[in-house]
Short mmCIF file of C-alpha atoms in Angstrom, two decimals:
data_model
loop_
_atom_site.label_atom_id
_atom_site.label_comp_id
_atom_site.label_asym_id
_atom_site.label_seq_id
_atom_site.Cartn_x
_atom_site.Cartn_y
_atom_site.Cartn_z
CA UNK A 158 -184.67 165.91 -84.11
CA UNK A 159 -185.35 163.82 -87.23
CA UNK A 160 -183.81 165.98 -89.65
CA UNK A 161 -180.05 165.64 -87.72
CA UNK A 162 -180.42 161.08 -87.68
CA UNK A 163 -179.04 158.44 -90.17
CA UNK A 164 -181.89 156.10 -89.47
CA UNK A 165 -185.04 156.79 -87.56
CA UNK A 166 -186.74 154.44 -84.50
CA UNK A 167 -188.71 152.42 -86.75
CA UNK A 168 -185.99 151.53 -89.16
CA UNK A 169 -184.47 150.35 -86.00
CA UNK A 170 -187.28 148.59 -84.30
CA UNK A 171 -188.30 146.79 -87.78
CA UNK A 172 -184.44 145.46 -88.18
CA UNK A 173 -184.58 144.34 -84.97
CA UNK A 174 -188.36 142.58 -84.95
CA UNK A 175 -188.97 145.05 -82.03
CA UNK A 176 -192.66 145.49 -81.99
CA UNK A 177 -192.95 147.40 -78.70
CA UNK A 178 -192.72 150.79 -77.42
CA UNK A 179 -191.10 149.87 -74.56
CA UNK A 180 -187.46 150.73 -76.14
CA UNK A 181 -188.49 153.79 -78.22
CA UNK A 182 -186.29 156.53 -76.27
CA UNK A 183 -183.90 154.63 -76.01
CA UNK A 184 -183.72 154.08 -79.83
CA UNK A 185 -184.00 157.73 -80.30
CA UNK A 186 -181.34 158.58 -77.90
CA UNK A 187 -178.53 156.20 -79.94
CA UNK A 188 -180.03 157.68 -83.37
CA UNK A 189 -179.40 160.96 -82.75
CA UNK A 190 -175.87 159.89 -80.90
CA UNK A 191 -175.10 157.68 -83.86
CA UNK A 192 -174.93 160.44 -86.20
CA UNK A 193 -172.82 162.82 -83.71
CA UNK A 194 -170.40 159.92 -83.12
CA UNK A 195 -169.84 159.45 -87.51
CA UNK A 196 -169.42 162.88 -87.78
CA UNK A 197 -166.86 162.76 -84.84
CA UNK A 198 -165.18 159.46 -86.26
CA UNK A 199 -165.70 159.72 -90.10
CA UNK A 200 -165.44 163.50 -90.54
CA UNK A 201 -168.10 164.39 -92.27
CA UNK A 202 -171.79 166.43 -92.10
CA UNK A 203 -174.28 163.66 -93.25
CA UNK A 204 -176.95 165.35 -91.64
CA UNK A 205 -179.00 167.58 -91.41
CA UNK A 206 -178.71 170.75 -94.26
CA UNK A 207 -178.57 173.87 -92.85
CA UNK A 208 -177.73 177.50 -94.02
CA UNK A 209 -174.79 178.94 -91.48
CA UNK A 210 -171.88 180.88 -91.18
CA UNK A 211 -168.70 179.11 -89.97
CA UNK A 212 -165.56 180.81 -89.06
CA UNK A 213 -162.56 178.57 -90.09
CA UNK A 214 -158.59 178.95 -88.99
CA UNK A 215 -156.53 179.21 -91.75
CA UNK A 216 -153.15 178.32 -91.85
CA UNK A 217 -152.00 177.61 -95.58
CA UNK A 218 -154.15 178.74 -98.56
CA UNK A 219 -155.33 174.83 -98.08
CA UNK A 220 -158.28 175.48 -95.64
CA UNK A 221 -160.03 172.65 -94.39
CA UNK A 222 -163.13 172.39 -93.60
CA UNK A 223 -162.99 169.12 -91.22
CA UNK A 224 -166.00 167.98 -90.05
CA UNK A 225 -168.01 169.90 -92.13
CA UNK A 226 -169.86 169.30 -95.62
CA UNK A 227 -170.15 172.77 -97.53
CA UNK A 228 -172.71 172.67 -100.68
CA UNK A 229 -172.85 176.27 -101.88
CA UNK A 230 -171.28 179.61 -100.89
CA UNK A 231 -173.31 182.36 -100.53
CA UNK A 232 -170.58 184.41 -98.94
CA UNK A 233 -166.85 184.21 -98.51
CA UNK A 234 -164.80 186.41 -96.42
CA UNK A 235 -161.06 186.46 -95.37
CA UNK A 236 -160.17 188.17 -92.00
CA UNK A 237 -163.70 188.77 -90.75
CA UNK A 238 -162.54 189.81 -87.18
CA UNK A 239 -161.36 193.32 -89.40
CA UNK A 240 -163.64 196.59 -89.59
CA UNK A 241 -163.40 195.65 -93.59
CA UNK A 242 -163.32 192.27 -94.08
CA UNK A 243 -161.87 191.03 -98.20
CA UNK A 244 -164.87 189.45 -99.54
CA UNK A 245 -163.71 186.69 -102.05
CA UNK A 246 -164.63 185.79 -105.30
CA UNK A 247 -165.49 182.13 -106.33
CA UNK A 248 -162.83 181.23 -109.58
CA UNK A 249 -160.96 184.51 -108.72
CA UNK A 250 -160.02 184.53 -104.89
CA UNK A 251 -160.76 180.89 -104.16
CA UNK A 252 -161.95 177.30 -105.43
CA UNK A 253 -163.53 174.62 -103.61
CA UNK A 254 -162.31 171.55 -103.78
CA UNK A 255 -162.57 168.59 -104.73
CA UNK A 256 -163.49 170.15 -108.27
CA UNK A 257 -167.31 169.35 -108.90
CA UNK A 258 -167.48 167.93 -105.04
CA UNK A 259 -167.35 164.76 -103.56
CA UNK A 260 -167.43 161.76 -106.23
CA UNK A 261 -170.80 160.35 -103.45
CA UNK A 262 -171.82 163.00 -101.83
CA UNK A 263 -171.60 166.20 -103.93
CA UNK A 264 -170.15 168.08 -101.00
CA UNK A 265 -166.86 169.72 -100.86
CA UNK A 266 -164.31 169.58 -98.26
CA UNK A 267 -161.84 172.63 -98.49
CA UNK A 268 -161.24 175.65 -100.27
CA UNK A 269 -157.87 176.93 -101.59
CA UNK A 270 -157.23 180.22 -101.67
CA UNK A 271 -155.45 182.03 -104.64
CA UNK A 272 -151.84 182.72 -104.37
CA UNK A 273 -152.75 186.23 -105.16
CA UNK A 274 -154.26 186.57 -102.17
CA UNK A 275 -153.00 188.63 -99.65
CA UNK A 276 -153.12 186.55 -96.05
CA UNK A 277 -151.13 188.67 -93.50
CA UNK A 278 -153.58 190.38 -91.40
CA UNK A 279 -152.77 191.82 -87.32
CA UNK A 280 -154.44 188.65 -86.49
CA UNK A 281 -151.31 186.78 -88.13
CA UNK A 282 -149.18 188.81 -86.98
CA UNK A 283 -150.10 188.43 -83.53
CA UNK A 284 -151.07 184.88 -83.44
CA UNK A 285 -149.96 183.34 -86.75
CA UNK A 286 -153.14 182.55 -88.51
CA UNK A 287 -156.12 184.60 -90.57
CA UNK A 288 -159.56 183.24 -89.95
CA UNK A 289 -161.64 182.41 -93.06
CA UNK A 290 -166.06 183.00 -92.52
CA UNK A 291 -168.52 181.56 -95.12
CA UNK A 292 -171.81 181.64 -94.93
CA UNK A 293 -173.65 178.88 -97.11
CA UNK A 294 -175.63 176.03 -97.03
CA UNK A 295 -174.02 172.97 -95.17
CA UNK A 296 -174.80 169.32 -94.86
CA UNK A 297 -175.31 166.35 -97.17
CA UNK A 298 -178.63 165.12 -96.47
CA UNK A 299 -181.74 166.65 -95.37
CA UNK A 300 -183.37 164.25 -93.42
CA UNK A 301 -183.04 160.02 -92.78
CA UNK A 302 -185.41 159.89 -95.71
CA UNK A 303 -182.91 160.81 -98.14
CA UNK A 304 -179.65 159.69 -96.54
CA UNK A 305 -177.88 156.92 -99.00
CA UNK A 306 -179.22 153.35 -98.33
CA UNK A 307 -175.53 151.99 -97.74
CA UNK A 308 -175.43 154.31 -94.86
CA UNK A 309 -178.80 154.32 -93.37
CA UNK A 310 -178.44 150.26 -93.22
CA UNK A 311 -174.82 151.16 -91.59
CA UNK A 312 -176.61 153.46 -89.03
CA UNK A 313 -179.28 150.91 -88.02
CA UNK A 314 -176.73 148.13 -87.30
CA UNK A 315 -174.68 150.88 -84.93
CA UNK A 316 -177.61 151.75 -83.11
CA UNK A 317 -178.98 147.97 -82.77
CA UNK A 318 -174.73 147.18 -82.00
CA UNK A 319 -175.27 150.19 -78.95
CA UNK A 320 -179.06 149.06 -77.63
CA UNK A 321 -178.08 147.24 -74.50
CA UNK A 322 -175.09 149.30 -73.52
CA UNK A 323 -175.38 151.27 -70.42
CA UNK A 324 -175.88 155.04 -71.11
CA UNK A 325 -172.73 155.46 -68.81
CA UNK A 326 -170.60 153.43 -70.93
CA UNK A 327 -170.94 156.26 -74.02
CA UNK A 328 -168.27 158.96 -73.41
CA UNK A 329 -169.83 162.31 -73.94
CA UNK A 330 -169.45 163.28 -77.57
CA UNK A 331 -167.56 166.52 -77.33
CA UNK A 332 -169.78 169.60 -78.98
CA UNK A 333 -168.02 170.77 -82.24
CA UNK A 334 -167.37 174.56 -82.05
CA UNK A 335 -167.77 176.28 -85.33
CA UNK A 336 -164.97 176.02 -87.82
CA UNK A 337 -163.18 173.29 -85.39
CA UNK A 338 -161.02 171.90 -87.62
CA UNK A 339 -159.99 168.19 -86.24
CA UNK A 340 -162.87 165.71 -85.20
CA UNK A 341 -163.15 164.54 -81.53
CA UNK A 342 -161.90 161.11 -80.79
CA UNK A 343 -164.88 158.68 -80.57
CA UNK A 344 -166.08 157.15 -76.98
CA UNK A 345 -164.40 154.41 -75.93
CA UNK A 346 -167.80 152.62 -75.10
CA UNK A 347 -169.09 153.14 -78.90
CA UNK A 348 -169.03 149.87 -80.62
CA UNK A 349 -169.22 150.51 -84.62
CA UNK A 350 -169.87 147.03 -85.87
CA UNK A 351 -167.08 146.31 -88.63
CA UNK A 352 -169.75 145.52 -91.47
CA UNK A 353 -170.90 149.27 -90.85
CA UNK A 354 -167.14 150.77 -90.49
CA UNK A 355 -166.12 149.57 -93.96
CA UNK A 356 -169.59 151.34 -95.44
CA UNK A 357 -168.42 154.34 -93.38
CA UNK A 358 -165.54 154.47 -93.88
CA UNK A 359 -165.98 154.83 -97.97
CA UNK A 360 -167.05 158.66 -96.97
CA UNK A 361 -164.37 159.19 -94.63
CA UNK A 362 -162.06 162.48 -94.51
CA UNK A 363 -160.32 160.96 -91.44
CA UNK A 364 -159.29 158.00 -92.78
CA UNK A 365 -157.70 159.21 -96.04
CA UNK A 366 -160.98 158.28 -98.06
CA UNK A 367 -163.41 160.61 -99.80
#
């Protein structure tokens, strides 16, 4: 789908001086795996914006929120698996952090819970964590046509890094369950080219950046 790549076909082709059709699924196979594999390696949701609810584990009042980009709450609620779920309050119950999002993206990355707030729930007691739900809006960009031009450039040189691989030589890029809350490792057959990495990397939650 366009609305879930970093770069589309004909950024690809037109970087490349590809002027046939010949290599057009192809292209759009490795765009849409490209931006699975960042969000696996980098954590973090470039693309595309949706509105969901996520269930996260919580084990500290430091929830995070790993590989996901959350830009507005519309509802928060602690224990949801309960007949009466604690609905939180933004400034009372909870902040997200960092404070006034991401310094590039505008995104946040966890929310920490108020140490008034009362965790222990049968859940915890049984299995030694609560589960956190939101329901918001999620994602940084909405499309290819609005992703940053540091890492839509970035994107094009992975995919054009990836062209002549063999589609066997691309691990399968492990489905992220909702509220997962480390990133798969990448697949060994992924080559991100290093000029690409170090604009990637300037976004990433894995690596201690961001």
């Amino acid at each position: 789908m366009a609305d879930s790549l970093l770069c589309t076909t004909a950024e690809v082709k037109a970087a490349a001086g590809i002027t046939t059709t010949e290599s057009d699924s192809r292209i759009d196979e490795l765009g849409s795996a490209v931006a699975q594999i960042v969000m696996a390696t980098y954590g973090r949701e470039f693309v595309p914006q949706v509105t969901a609810t996520r269930t996260f584990r919580v084990d500290s009042r430091l929830v995070n929120l790993n590989p996901y980009d959350l830009r507005s709450v519309t509802t928060m609620k602690l224990h949801p698996e309960e007949s009466s779920p604690t609905t939180l309050v933004a400034n009372t119950d909870y902040v997200l952090l960092p404070l006034g999002g991401d310094s590039r993206t505008g995104t946040y990355a966890y929310v920490k819970l108020s140490s008034d707030l009362t965790i222990d729930s049968d859940l915890v007691s049984y299995f030694g964590f609560a589960k956190l739900e939101i329901n918001g809006s999620w994602g940084v960009w909405d499309s290819a046509a609005s992703v940053s031009a540091d890492l839509n450039r970035a994107a094009v040189q992975t995919v054009l890094a990836n062209l002549d691989r063999p589609v066997a030589q691309i691990a399968a890029i492990e489905d992220f369950g909702e509220g997962r809350q480390s990133a798969p490792s990448p697949g060994r057959g992924w080559a991100i080219p290093f000029s690409a990495h170090q604009v990637f990397k300037l976004y990433s939650r894995n690596l201690g950046v961001g």
